[in-house]
Amino acid sequence: MIKSGRKPRTESEQMIINNFRAIKEIENRLDKDLSIELILDIHQIMTVKTDASAYAGKIRNHPIYVKDHIDGEISFIDQY
């Protein structure tokens, strides 16, 4: 897909493309200091055309709950 230029067919394939693009962007910015802006830029690249794109390039300011997708049990809470 990366070599052939074929468009991604699934969100999983889109995430592969996004990760590839993020790696290339990081390589292009190796001379830059790590900053919040850089992290948010990379996050935005990594979430293009995914379910997470609504949160692209933003810092969360609310608790994050990680739930088991089968029984809904909360396995982790990040209080930020």
mmCIF file with all atom_site columns, N, CA and C in Angstrom:
data_model
loop_
_atom_site.group_PDB
_atom_site.id
_atom_site.type_symbol
_atom_site.label_atom_id
_atom_site.label_alt_id
_atom_site.label_comp_id
_atom_site.label_asym_id
_atom_site.label_entity_id
_atom_site.label_seq_id
_atom_site.pdbx_PDB_ins_code
_atom_site.Cartn_x
_atom_site.Cartn_y
_atom_site.Cartn_z
_atom_site.occupancy
_atom_site.B_iso_or_equiv
_atom_site.pdbx_formal_charge
_atom_site.auth_seq_id
_atom_site.auth_comp_id
_atom_site.auth_asym_id
_atom_site.auth_atom_id
_atom_site.pdbx_PDB_model_num
ATOM 1   N N  . MET A 1 1  ? 0.833   -1.178 0.000  1.00 0.00 ? 1  MET A N  1
ATOM 2   C CA . MET A 1 1  ? 0.000   0.000  0.000  1.00 0.00 ? 1  MET A CA 1
ATOM 3   C C  . MET A 1 1  ? 0.883   1.249  0.000  1.00 0.00 ? 1  MET A C  1
ATOM 4   N N  . ILE A 1 2  ? 1.880   1.278  0.865  1.00 0.00 ? 2  ILE A N  1
ATOM 5   C CA . ILE A 1 2  ? 2.777   2.430  0.907  1.00 0.00 ? 2  ILE A CA 1
ATOM 6   C C  . ILE A 1 2  ? 3.579   2.509  -0.384 1.00 0.00 ? 2  ILE A C  1
ATOM 7   N N  . LYS A 1 3  ? 4.096   1.378  -0.835 1.00 0.00 ? 3  LYS A N  1
ATOM 8   C CA . LYS A 1 3  ? 4.891   1.351  -2.064 1.00 0.00 ? 3  LYS A CA 1
ATOM 9   C C  . LYS A 1 3  ? 4.038   1.552  -3.306 1.00 0.00 ? 3  LYS A C  1
ATOM 10  N N  . SER A 1 4  ? 2.874   0.933  -3.335 1.00 0.00 ? 4  SER A N  1
ATOM 11  C CA . SER A 1 4  ? 2.040   0.977  -4.543 1.00 0.00 ? 4  SER A CA 1
ATOM 12  C C  . SER A 1 4  ? 1.224   2.257  -4.665 1.00 0.00 ? 4  SER A C  1
ATOM 13  N N  . GLY A 1 5  ? 0.988   2.926  -3.534 1.00 0.00 ? 5  GLY A N  1
ATOM 14  C CA . GLY A 1 5  ? 0.164   4.126  -3.563 1.00 0.00 ? 5  GLY A CA 1
ATOM 15  C C  . GLY A 1 5  ? -1.327  3.839  -3.467 1.00 0.00 ? 5  GLY A C  1
ATOM 16  N N  . ARG A 1 6  ? -1.671  2.570  -3.255 1.00 0.00 ? 6  ARG A N  1
ATOM 17  C CA . ARG A 1 6  ? -3.081  2.217  -3.110 1.00 0.00 ? 6  ARG A CA 1
ATOM 18  C C  . ARG A 1 6  ? -3.672  2.920  -1.896 1.00 0.00 ? 6  ARG A C  1
ATOM 19  N N  . LYS A 1 7  ? -4.891  3.404  -2.048 1.00 0.00 ? 7  LYS A N  1
ATOM 20  C CA . LYS A 1 7  ? -5.559  4.073  -0.934 1.00 0.00 ? 7  LYS A CA 1
ATOM 21  C C  . LYS A 1 7  ? -5.973  3.054  0.120  1.00 0.00 ? 7  LYS A C  1
ATOM 22  N N  . PRO A 1 8  ? -5.931  3.457  1.391  1.00 0.00 ? 8  PRO A N  1
ATOM 23  C CA . PRO A 1 8  ? -6.358  2.544  2.455  1.00 0.00 ? 8  PRO A CA 1
ATOM 24  C C  . PRO A 1 8  ? -7.843  2.210  2.332  1.00 0.00 ? 8  PRO A C  1
ATOM 25  N N  . ARG A 1 9  ? -8.166  0.955  2.632  1.00 0.00 ? 9  ARG A N  1
ATOM 26  C CA . ARG A 1 9  ? -9.558  0.492  2.542  1.00 0.00 ? 9  ARG A CA 1
ATOM 27  C C  . ARG A 1 9  ? -10.239 0.429  3.896  1.00 0.00 ? 9  ARG A C  1
ATOM 28  N N  . THR A 1 10 ? -9.454  0.362  4.952  1.00 0.00 ? 10 THR A N  1
ATOM 29  C CA . THR A 1 10 ? -10.007 0.237  6.300  1.00 0.00 ? 10 THR A CA 1
ATOM 30  C C  . THR A 1 10 ? -9.325  1.253  7.211  1.00 0.00 ? 10 THR A C  1
ATOM 31  N N  . GLU A 1 11 ? -9.899  1.436  8.383  1.00 0.00 ? 11 GLU A N  1
ATOM 32  C CA . GLU A 1 11 ? -9.267  2.337  9.344  1.00 0.00 ? 11 GLU A CA 1
ATOM 33  C C  . GLU A 1 11 ? -7.897  1.804  9.761  1.00 0.00 ? 11 GLU A C  1
ATOM 34  N N  . SER A 1 12 ? -7.756  0.498  9.869  1.00 0.00 ? 12 SER A N  1
ATOM 35  C CA . SER A 1 12 ? -6.457  -0.087 10.225 1.00 0.00 ? 12 SER A CA 1
ATOM 36  C C  . SER A 1 12 ? -5.407  0.250  9.173  1.00 0.00 ? 12 SER A C  1
ATOM 37  N N  . GLU A 1 13 ? -5.777  0.147  7.915  1.00 0.00 ? 13 GLU A N  1
ATOM 38  C CA . GLU A 1 13 ? -4.845  0.519  6.844  1.00 0.00 ? 13 GLU A CA 1
ATOM 39  C C  . GLU A 1 13 ? -4.548  2.012  6.876  1.00 0.00 ? 13 GLU A C  1
ATOM 40  N N  . GLN A 1 14 ? -5.554  2.827  7.185  1.00 0.00 ? 14 GLN A N  1
ATOM 41  C CA . GLN A 1 14 ? -5.333  4.273  7.294  1.00 0.00 ? 14 GLN A CA 1
ATOM 42  C C  . GLN A 1 14 ? -4.336  4.571  8.398  1.00 0.00 ? 14 GLN A C  1
ATOM 43  N N  . MET A 1 15 ? -4.436  3.834  9.494  1.00 0.00 ? 15 MET A N  1
ATOM 44  C CA . MET A 1 15 ? -3.513  4.039  10.606 1.00 0.00 ? 15 MET A CA 1
ATOM 45  C C  . MET A 1 15 ? -2.082  3.683  10.208 1.00 0.00 ? 15 MET A C  1
ATOM 46  N N  . ILE A 1 16 ? -1.912  2.677  9.365  1.00 0.00 ? 16 ILE A N  1
ATOM 47  C CA . ILE A 1 16 ? -0.578  2.335  8.864  1.00 0.00 ? 16 ILE A CA 1
ATOM 48  C C  . ILE A 1 16 ? -0.022  3.494  8.052  1.00 0.00 ? 16 ILE A C  1
ATOM 49  N N  . ILE A 1 17 ? -0.829  4.039  7.164  1.00 0.00 ? 17 ILE A N  1
ATOM 50  C CA . ILE A 1 17 ? -0.406  5.193  6.354  1.00 0.00 ? 17 ILE A CA 1
ATOM 51  C C  . ILE A 1 17 ? -0.082  6.376  7.255  1.00 0.00 ? 17 ILE A C  1
ATOM 52  N N  . ASN A 1 18 ? -0.949  6.649  8.219  1.00 0.00 ? 18 ASN A N  1
ATOM 53  C CA . ASN A 1 18 ? -0.725  7.769  9.136  1.00 0.00 ? 18 ASN A CA 1
ATOM 54  C C  . ASN A 1 18 ? 0.577   7.599  9.908  1.00 0.00 ? 18 ASN A C  1
ATOM 55  N N  . ASN A 1 19 ? 0.841   6.390  10.391 1.00 0.00 ? 19 ASN A N  1
ATOM 56  C CA . ASN A 1 19 ? 2.087   6.147  11.127 1.00 0.00 ? 19 ASN A CA 1
ATOM 57  C C  . ASN A 1 19 ? 3.293   6.354  10.230 1.00 0.00 ? 19 ASN A C  1
ATOM 58  N N  . PHE A 1 20 ? 3.206   5.893  8.991  1.00 0.00 ? 20 PHE A N  1
ATOM 59  C CA . PHE A 1 20 ? 4.295   6.099  8.033  1.00 0.00 ? 20 PHE A CA 1
ATOM 60  C C  . PHE A 1 20 ? 4.539   7.597  7.821  1.00 0.00 ? 20 PHE A C  1
ATOM 61  N N  . ARG A 1 21 ? 3.465   8.346  7.621  1.00 0.00 ? 21 ARG A N  1
ATOM 62  C CA . ARG A 1 21 ? 3.592   9.799  7.417  1.00 0.00 ? 21 ARG A CA 1
ATOM 63  C C  . ARG A 1 21 ? 4.143   10.492 8.665  1.00 0.00 ? 21 ARG A C  1
ATOM 64  N N  . ALA A 1 22 ? 3.730   10.026 9.826  1.00 0.00 ? 22 ALA A N  1
ATOM 65  C CA . ALA A 1 22 ? 4.238   10.606 11.076 1.00 0.00 ? 22 ALA A CA 1
ATOM 66  C C  . ALA A 1 22 ? 5.732   10.350 11.219 1.00 0.00 ? 22 ALA A C  1
ATOM 67  N N  . ILE A 1 23 ? 6.171   9.144  10.889 1.00 0.00 ? 23 ILE A N  1
ATOM 68  C CA . ILE A 1 23 ? 7.603   8.833  10.955 1.00 0.00 ? 23 ILE A CA 1
ATOM 69  C C  . ILE A 1 23 ? 8.381   9.744  10.020 1.00 0.00 ? 23 ILE A C  1
ATOM 70  N N  . LYS A 1 24 ? 7.888   9.933  8.813  1.00 0.00 ? 24 LYS A N  1
ATOM 71  C CA . LYS A 1 24 ? 8.559   10.827 7.851  1.00 0.00 ? 24 LYS A CA 1
ATOM 72  C C  . LYS A 1 24 ? 8.608   12.258 8.389  1.00 0.00 ? 24 LYS A C  1
ATOM 73  N N  . GLU A 1 25 ? 7.521   12.710 8.993  1.00 0.00 ? 25 GLU A N  1
ATOM 74  C CA . GLU A 1 25 ? 7.485   14.068 9.562  1.00 0.00 ? 25 GLU A CA 1
ATOM 75  C C  . GLU A 1 25 ? 8.482   14.195 10.704 1.00 0.00 ? 25 GLU A C  1
ATOM 76  N N  . ILE A 1 26 ? 8.560   13.191 11.546 1.00 0.00 ? 26 ILE A N  1
ATOM 77  C CA . ILE A 1 26 ? 9.531   13.207 12.649 1.00 0.00 ? 26 ILE A CA 1
ATOM 78  C C  . ILE A 1 26 ? 10.948  13.260 12.094 1.00 0.00 ? 26 ILE A C  1
ATOM 79  N N  . GLU A 1 27 ? 11.220  12.460 11.065 1.00 0.00 ? 27 GLU A N  1
ATOM 80  C CA . GLU A 1 27 ? 12.550  12.480 10.435 1.00 0.00 ? 27 GLU A CA 1
ATOM 81  C C  . GLU A 1 27 ? 12.885  13.866 9.897  1.00 0.00 ? 27 GLU A C  1
ATOM 82  N N  . ASN A 1 28 ? 11.887  14.563 9.360  1.00 0.00 ? 28 ASN A N  1
ATOM 83  C CA . ASN A 1 28 ? 12.103  15.913 8.828  1.00 0.00 ? 28 ASN A CA 1
ATOM 84  C C  . ASN A 1 28 ? 12.303  16.959 9.917  1.00 0.00 ? 28 ASN A C  1
ATOM 85  N N  . ARG A 1 29 ? 11.934  16.630 11.139 1.00 0.00 ? 29 ARG A N  1
ATOM 86  C CA . ARG A 1 29 ? 12.019  17.602 12.232 1.00 0.00 ? 29 ARG A CA 1
ATOM 87  C C  . ARG A 1 29 ? 13.027  17.202 13.306 1.00 0.00 ? 29 ARG A C  1
ATOM 88  N N  . LEU A 1 30 ? 13.942  16.333 12.987 1.00 0.00 ? 30 LEU A N  1
ATOM 89  C CA . LEU A 1 30 ? 14.916  15.876 13.982 1.00 0.00 ? 30 LEU A CA 1
ATOM 90  C C  . LEU A 1 30 ? 15.755  17.013 14.556 1.00 0.00 ? 30 LEU A C  1
ATOM 91  N N  . ASP A 1 31 ? 15.895  18.086 13.803 1.00 0.00 ? 31 ASP A N  1
ATOM 92  C CA . ASP A 1 31 ? 16.686  19.220 14.280 1.00 0.00 ? 31 ASP A CA 1
ATOM 93  C C  . ASP A 1 31 ? 15.883  20.162 15.181 1.00 0.00 ? 31 ASP A C  1
ATOM 94  N N  . LYS A 1 32 ? 14.597  19.901 15.343 1.00 0.00 ? 32 LYS A N  1
ATOM 95  C CA . LYS A 1 32 ? 13.728  20.749 16.165 1.00 0.00 ? 32 LYS A CA 1
ATOM 96  C C  . LYS A 1 32 ? 13.676  20.226 17.596 1.00 0.00 ? 32 LYS A C  1
ATOM 97  N N  . ASP A 1 33 ? 13.532  21.142 18.531 1.00 0.00 ? 33 ASP A N  1
ATOM 98  C CA . ASP A 1 33 ? 13.338  20.750 19.927 1.00 0.00 ? 33 ASP A CA 1
ATOM 99  C C  . ASP A 1 33 ? 11.947  20.145 20.095 1.00 0.00 ? 33 ASP A C  1
ATOM 100 N N  . LEU A 1 34 ? 11.859  19.193 20.992 1.00 0.00 ? 34 LEU A N  1
ATOM 101 C CA . LEU A 1 34 ? 10.562  18.608 21.304 1.00 0.00 ? 34 LEU A CA 1
ATOM 102 C C  . LEU A 1 34 ? 9.706   19.661 21.997 1.00 0.00 ? 34 LEU A C  1
ATOM 103 N N  . SER A 1 35 ? 8.492   19.830 21.517 1.00 0.00 ? 35 SER A N  1
ATOM 104 C CA . SER A 1 35 ? 7.593   20.837 22.081 1.00 0.00 ? 35 SER A CA 1
ATOM 105 C C  . SER A 1 35 ? 6.165   20.304 22.043 1.00 0.00 ? 35 SER A C  1
ATOM 106 N N  . ILE A 1 36 ? 5.299   20.958 22.776 1.00 0.00 ? 36 ILE A N  1
ATOM 107 C CA . ILE A 1 36 ? 3.877   20.603 22.744 1.00 0.00 ? 36 ILE A CA 1
ATOM 108 C C  . ILE A 1 36 ? 3.347   20.753 21.319 1.00 0.00 ? 36 ILE A C  1
ATOM 109 N N  . GLU A 1 37 ? 3.729   21.818 20.649 1.00 0.00 ? 37 GLU A N  1
ATOM 110 C CA . GLU A 1 37 ? 3.279   22.046 19.274 1.00 0.00 ? 37 GLU A CA 1
ATOM 111 C C  . GLU A 1 37 ? 3.687   20.885 18.361 1.00 0.00 ? 37 GLU A C  1
ATOM 112 N N  . LEU A 1 38 ? 4.929   20.429 18.482 1.00 0.00 ? 38 LEU A N  1
ATOM 113 C CA . LEU A 1 38 ? 5.402   19.314 17.665 1.00 0.00 ? 38 LEU A CA 1
ATOM 114 C C  . LEU A 1 38 ? 4.619   18.037 17.978 1.00 0.00 ? 38 LEU A C  1
ATOM 115 N N  . ILE A 1 39 ? 4.407   17.761 19.249 1.00 0.00 ? 39 ILE A N  1
ATOM 116 C CA . ILE A 1 39 ? 3.649   16.573 19.644 1.00 0.00 ? 39 ILE A CA 1
ATOM 117 C C  . ILE A 1 39 ? 2.228   16.631 19.082 1.00 0.00 ? 39 ILE A C  1
ATOM 118 N N  . LEU A 1 40 ? 1.590   17.787 19.162 1.00 0.00 ? 40 LEU A N  1
ATOM 119 C CA . LEU A 1 40 ? 0.228   17.928 18.649 1.00 0.00 ? 40 LEU A CA 1
ATOM 120 C C  . LEU A 1 40 ? 0.192   17.818 17.128 1.00 0.00 ? 40 LEU A C  1
ATOM 121 N N  . ASP A 1 41 ? 1.213   18.333 16.449 1.00 0.00 ? 41 ASP A N  1
ATOM 122 C CA . ASP A 1 41 ? 1.302   18.187 14.991 1.00 0.00 ? 41 ASP A CA 1
ATOM 123 C C  . ASP A 1 41 ? 1.388   16.712 14.598 1.00 0.00 ? 41 ASP A C  1
ATOM 124 N N  . ILE A 1 42 ? 2.242   15.969 15.291 1.00 0.00 ? 42 ILE A N  1
ATOM 125 C CA . ILE A 1 42 ? 2.399   14.545 15.005 1.00 0.00 ? 42 ILE A CA 1
ATOM 126 C C  . ILE A 1 42 ? 1.096   13.800 15.319 1.00 0.00 ? 42 ILE A C  1
ATOM 127 N N  . HIS A 1 43 ? 0.459   14.168 16.421 1.00 0.00 ? 43 HIS A N  1
ATOM 128 C CA . HIS A 1 43 ? -0.822  13.542 16.775 1.00 0.00 ? 43 HIS A CA 1
ATOM 129 C C  . HIS A 1 43 ? -1.857  13.780 15.681 1.00 0.00 ? 43 HIS A C  1
ATOM 130 N N  . GLN A 1 44 ? -1.874  14.973 15.138 1.00 0.00 ? 44 GLN A N  1
ATOM 131 C CA . GLN A 1 44 ? -2.833  15.282 14.081 1.00 0.00 ? 44 GLN A CA 1
ATOM 132 C C  . GLN A 1 44 ? -2.575  14.409 12.851 1.00 0.00 ? 44 GLN A C  1
ATOM 133 N N  . ILE A 1 45 ? -1.318  14.248 12.482 1.00 0.00 ? 45 ILE A N  1
ATOM 134 C CA . ILE A 1 45 ? -0.965  13.388 11.348 1.00 0.00 ? 45 ILE A CA 1
ATOM 135 C C  . ILE A 1 45 ? -1.420  11.953 11.605 1.00 0.00 ? 45 ILE A C  1
ATOM 136 N N  . MET A 1 46 ? -1.247  11.486 12.827 1.00 0.00 ? 46 MET A N  1
ATOM 137 C CA . MET A 1 46 ? -1.544  10.091 13.153 1.00 0.00 ? 46 MET A CA 1
ATOM 138 C C  . MET A 1 46 ? -3.035  9.780  13.237 1.00 0.00 ? 46 MET A C  1
ATOM 139 N N  . THR A 1 47 ? -3.875  10.799 13.292 1.00 0.00 ? 47 THR A N  1
ATOM 140 C CA . THR A 1 47 ? -5.312  10.558 13.441 1.00 0.00 ? 47 THR A CA 1
ATOM 141 C C  . THR A 1 47 ? -6.135  10.904 12.201 1.00 0.00 ? 47 THR A C  1
ATOM 142 N N  . VAL A 1 48 ? -5.481  11.275 11.112 1.00 0.00 ? 48 VAL A N  1
ATOM 143 C CA . VAL A 1 48 ? -6.196  11.625 9.884  1.00 0.00 ? 48 VAL A CA 1
ATOM 144 C C  . VAL A 1 48 ? -7.101  10.465 9.452  1.00 0.00 ? 48 VAL A C  1
ATOM 145 N N  . LYS A 1 49 ? -8.348  10.778 9.144  1.00 0.00 ? 49 LYS A N  1
ATOM 146 C CA . LYS A 1 49 ? -9.333  9.809  8.643  1.00 0.00 ? 49 LYS A CA 1
ATOM 147 C C  . LYS A 1 49 ? -9.508  8.590  9.551  1.00 0.00 ? 49 LYS A C  1
ATOM 148 N N  . THR A 1 50 ? -9.437  8.814  10.865 1.00 0.00 ? 50 THR A N  1
ATOM 149 C CA . THR A 1 50 ? -9.706  7.748  11.833 1.00 0.00 ? 50 THR A CA 1
ATOM 150 C C  . THR A 1 50 ? -10.805 8.220  12.778 1.00 0.00 ? 50 THR A C  1
ATOM 151 N N  . ASP A 1 51 ? -11.280 7.316  13.616 1.00 0.00 ? 51 ASP A N  1
ATOM 152 C CA . ASP A 1 51 ? -12.296 7.687  14.606 1.00 0.00 ? 51 ASP A CA 1
ATOM 153 C C  . ASP A 1 51 ? -11.788 8.752  15.566 1.00 0.00 ? 51 ASP A C  1
ATOM 154 N N  . ALA A 1 52 ? -10.484 8.840  15.728 1.00 0.00 ? 52 ALA A N  1
ATOM 155 C CA . ALA A 1 52 ? -9.891  9.799  16.663 1.00 0.00 ? 52 ALA A CA 1
ATOM 156 C C  . ALA A 1 52 ? -9.649  11.169 16.033 1.00 0.00 ? 52 ALA A C  1
ATOM 157 N N  . SER A 1 53 ? -10.004 11.354 14.777 1.00 0.00 ? 53 SER A N  1
ATOM 158 C CA . SER A 1 53 ? -9.693  12.617 14.101 1.00 0.00 ? 53 SER A CA 1
ATOM 159 C C  . SER A 1 53 ? -10.373 13.826 14.744 1.00 0.00 ? 53 SER A C  1
ATOM 160 N N  . ALA A 1 54 ? -11.474 13.617 15.435 1.00 0.00 ? 54 ALA A N  1
ATOM 161 C CA . ALA A 1 54 ? -12.148 14.728 16.122 1.00 0.00 ? 54 ALA A CA 1
ATOM 162 C C  . ALA A 1 54 ? -11.284 15.299 17.244 1.00 0.00 ? 54 ALA A C  1
ATOM 163 N N  . TYR A 1 55 ? -10.331 14.502 17.712 1.00 0.00 ? 55 TYR A N  1
ATOM 164 C CA . TYR A 1 55 ? -9.457  14.926 18.809 1.00 0.00 ? 55 TYR A CA 1
ATOM 165 C C  . TYR A 1 55 ? -8.055  15.270 18.323 1.00 0.00 ? 55 TYR A C  1
ATOM 166 N N  . ALA A 1 56 ? -7.873  15.327 17.032 1.00 0.00 ? 56 ALA A N  1
ATOM 167 C CA . ALA A 1 56 ? -6.545  15.522 16.455 1.00 0.00 ? 56 ALA A CA 1
ATOM 168 C C  . ALA A 1 56 ? -5.911  16.828 16.903 1.00 0.00 ? 56 ALA A C  1
ATOM 169 N N  . GLY A 1 57 ? -4.681  16.722 17.370 1.00 0.00 ? 57 GLY A N  1
ATOM 170 C CA . GLY A 1 57 ? -3.917  17.900 17.736 1.00 0.00 ? 57 GLY A CA 1
ATOM 171 C C  . GLY A 1 57 ? -4.423  18.623 18.963 1.00 0.00 ? 57 GLY A C  1
ATOM 172 N N  . LYS A 1 58 ? -5.173  17.936 19.810 1.00 0.00 ? 58 LYS A N  1
ATOM 173 C CA . LYS A 1 58 ? -5.714  18.568 21.018 1.00 0.00 ? 58 LYS A CA 1
ATOM 174 C C  . LYS A 1 58 ? -5.258  17.809 22.255 1.00 0.00 ? 58 LYS A C  1
ATOM 175 N N  . ILE A 1 59 ? -5.076  18.529 23.335 1.00 0.00 ? 59 ILE A N  1
ATOM 176 C CA . ILE A 1 59 ? -4.746  17.915 24.615 1.00 0.00 ? 59 ILE A CA 1
ATOM 177 C C  . ILE A 1 59 ? -6.044  17.681 25.374 1.00 0.00 ? 59 ILE A C  1
ATOM 178 N N  . ARG A 1 60 ? -6.222  16.482 25.855 1.00 0.00 ? 60 ARG A N  1
ATOM 179 C CA . ARG A 1 60 ? -7.428  16.172 26.626 1.00 0.00 ? 60 ARG A CA 1
ATOM 180 C C  . ARG A 1 60 ? -7.336  16.820 28.004 1.00 0.00 ? 60 ARG A C  1
ATOM 181 N N  . ASN A 1 61 ? -8.461  17.317 28.477 1.00 0.00 ? 61 ASN A N  1
ATOM 182 C CA . ASN A 1 61 ? -8.495  17.929 29.804 1.00 0.00 ? 61 ASN A CA 1
ATOM 183 C C  . ASN A 1 61 ? -9.626  17.347 30.648 1.00 0.00 ? 61 ASN A C  1
ATOM 184 N N  . HIS A 1 62 ? -9.885  16.080 30.430 1.00 0.00 ? 62 HIS A N  1
ATOM 185 C CA . HIS A 1 62 ? -10.929 15.374 31.168 1.00 0.00 ? 62 HIS A CA 1
ATOM 186 C C  . HIS A 1 62 ? -10.445 13.951 31.443 1.00 0.00 ? 62 HIS A C  1
ATOM 187 N N  . PRO A 1 63 ? -11.045 13.272 32.411 1.00 0.00 ? 63 PRO A N  1
ATOM 188 C CA . PRO A 1 63 ? -10.616 11.898 32.716 1.00 0.00 ? 63 PRO A CA 1
ATOM 189 C C  . PRO A 1 63 ? -10.789 10.968 31.512 1.00 0.00 ? 63 PRO A C  1
ATOM 190 N N  . ILE A 1 64 ? -9.877  10.025 31.385 1.00 0.00 ? 64 ILE A N  1
ATOM 191 C CA . ILE A 1 64 ? -9.922  9.025  30.324 1.00 0.00 ? 64 ILE A CA 1
ATOM 192 C C  . ILE A 1 64 ? -10.228 7.676  30.968 1.00 0.00 ? 64 ILE A C  1
ATOM 193 N N  . TYR A 1 65 ? -11.250 7.010  30.480 1.00 0.00 ? 65 TYR A N  1
ATOM 194 C CA . TYR A 1 65 ? -11.636 5.696  30.991 1.00 0.00 ? 65 TYR A CA 1
ATOM 195 C C  . TYR A 1 65 ? -11.346 4.650  29.920 1.00 0.00 ? 65 TYR A C  1
ATOM 196 N N  . VAL A 1 66 ? -10.599 3.633  30.289 1.00 0.00 ? 66 VAL A N  1
ATOM 197 C CA . VAL A 1 66 ? -10.338 2.509  29.392 1.00 0.00 ? 66 VAL A CA 1
ATOM 198 C C  . VAL A 1 66 ? -11.195 1.350  29.872 1.00 0.00 ? 66 VAL A C  1
ATOM 199 N N  . LYS A 1 67 ? -12.094 0.893  28.978 1.00 0.00 ? 67 LYS A N  1
ATOM 200 C CA . LYS A 1 67 ? -13.039 -0.158 29.352 1.00 0.00 ? 67 LYS A CA 1
ATOM 201 C C  . LYS A 1 67 ? -12.806 -1.413 28.520 1.00 0.00 ? 67 LYS A C  1
ATOM 202 N N  . ASP A 1 68 ? -13.110 -2.541 29.132 1.00 0.00 ? 68 ASP A N  1
ATOM 203 C CA . ASP A 1 68 ? -13.110 -3.807 28.414 1.00 0.00 ? 68 ASP A CA 1
ATOM 204 C C  . ASP A 1 68 ? -14.270 -3.767 27.420 1.00 0.00 ? 68 ASP A C  1
ATOM 205 N N  . HIS A 1 69 ? -14.000 -4.031 26.157 1.00 0.00 ? 69 HIS A N  1
ATOM 206 C CA . HIS A 1 69 ? -15.048 -3.934 25.138 1.00 0.00 ? 69 HIS A CA 1
ATOM 207 C C  . HIS A 1 69 ? -16.084 -5.051 25.233 1.00 0.00 ? 69 HIS A C  1
ATOM 208 N N  . ILE A 1 70 ? -15.798 -6.080 26.010 1.00 0.00 ? 70 ILE A N  1
ATOM 209 C CA . ILE A 1 70 ? -16.749 -7.187 26.142 1.00 0.00 ? 70 ILE A CA 1
ATOM 210 C C  . ILE A 1 70 ? -17.713 -6.956 27.299 1.00 0.00 ? 70 ILE A C  1
ATOM 211 N N  . ASP A 1 71 ? -17.176 -6.706 28.488 1.00 0.00 ? 71 ASP A N  1
ATOM 212 C CA . ASP A 1 71 ? -18.060 -6.579 29.652 1.00 0.00 ? 71 ASP A CA 1
ATOM 213 C C  . ASP A 1 71 ? -18.187 -5.149 30.179 1.00 0.00 ? 71 ASP A C  1
ATOM 214 N N  . GLY A 1 72 ? -17.463 -4.201 29.596 1.00 0.00 ? 72 GLY A N  1
ATOM 215 C CA . GLY A 1 72 ? -17.571 -2.810 30.007 1.00 0.00 ? 72 GLY A CA 1
ATOM 216 C C  . GLY A 1 72 ? -16.851 -2.460 31.289 1.00 0.00 ? 72 GLY A C  1
ATOM 217 N N  . GLU A 1 73 ? -16.142 -3.433 31.874 1.00 0.00 ? 73 GLU A N  1
ATOM 218 C CA . GLU A 1 73 ? -15.411 -3.176 33.115 1.00 0.00 ? 73 GLU A CA 1
ATOM 219 C C  . GLU A 1 73 ? -14.293 -2.158 32.866 1.00 0.00 ? 73 GLU A C  1
ATOM 220 N N  . ILE A 1 74 ? -14.215 -1.158 33.743 1.00 0.00 ? 74 ILE A N  1
ATOM 221 C CA . ILE A 1 74 ? -13.172 -0.141 33.629 1.00 0.00 ? 74 ILE A CA 1
ATOM 222 C C  . ILE A 1 74 ? -11.857 -0.733 34.119 1.00 0.00 ? 74 ILE A C  1
ATOM 223 N N  . SER A 1 75 ? -10.840 -0.697 33.264 1.00 0.00 ? 75 SER A N  1
ATOM 224 C CA . SER A 1 75 ? -9.541  -1.265 33.624 1.00 0.00 ? 75 SER A CA 1
ATOM 225 C C  . SER A 1 75 ? -8.504  -0.190 33.926 1.00 0.00 ? 75 SER A C  1
ATOM 226 N N  . PHE A 1 76 ? -8.795  1.062  33.547 1.00 0.00 ? 76 PHE A N  1
ATOM 227 C CA . PHE A 1 76 ? -7.832  2.135  33.784 1.00 0.00 ? 76 PHE A CA 1
ATOM 228 C C  . PHE A 1 76 ? -8.558  3.469  33.751 1.00 0.00 ? 76 PHE A C  1
ATOM 229 N N  . ILE A 1 77 ? -8.176  4.364  34.656 1.00 0.00 ? 77 ILE A N  1
ATOM 230 C CA . ILE A 1 77 ? -8.689  5.734  34.655 1.00 0.00 ? 77 ILE A CA 1
ATOM 231 C C  . ILE A 1 77 ? -7.500  6.668  34.760 1.00 0.00 ? 77 ILE A C  1
ATOM 232 N N  . ASP A 1 78 ? -7.393  7.576  33.796 1.00 0.00 ? 78 ASP A N  1
ATOM 233 C CA . ASP A 1 78 ? -6.358  8.604  33.837 1.00 0.00 ? 78 ASP A CA 1
ATOM 234 C C  . ASP A 1 78 ? -7.053  9.897  34.261 1.00 0.00 ? 78 ASP A C  1
ATOM 235 N N  . GLN A 1 79 ? -6.724  10.373 35.437 1.00 0.00 ? 79 GLN A N  1
ATOM 236 C CA . GLN A 1 79 ? -7.393  11.560 35.977 1.00 0.00 ? 79 GLN A CA 1
ATOM 237 C C  . GLN A 1 79 ? -6.858  12.862 35.400 1.00 0.00 ? 79 GLN A C  1
ATOM 238 N N  . TYR A 1 80 ? -5.871  12.779 34.515 1.00 0.00 ? 80 TYR A N  1
ATOM 239 C CA . TYR A 1 80 ? -5.241  13.924 33.869 1.00 0.00 ? 80 TYR A CA 1
ATOM 240 C C  . TYR A 1 80 ? -4.587  14.760 34.881 1.00 0.00 ? 80 TYR A C  1
#
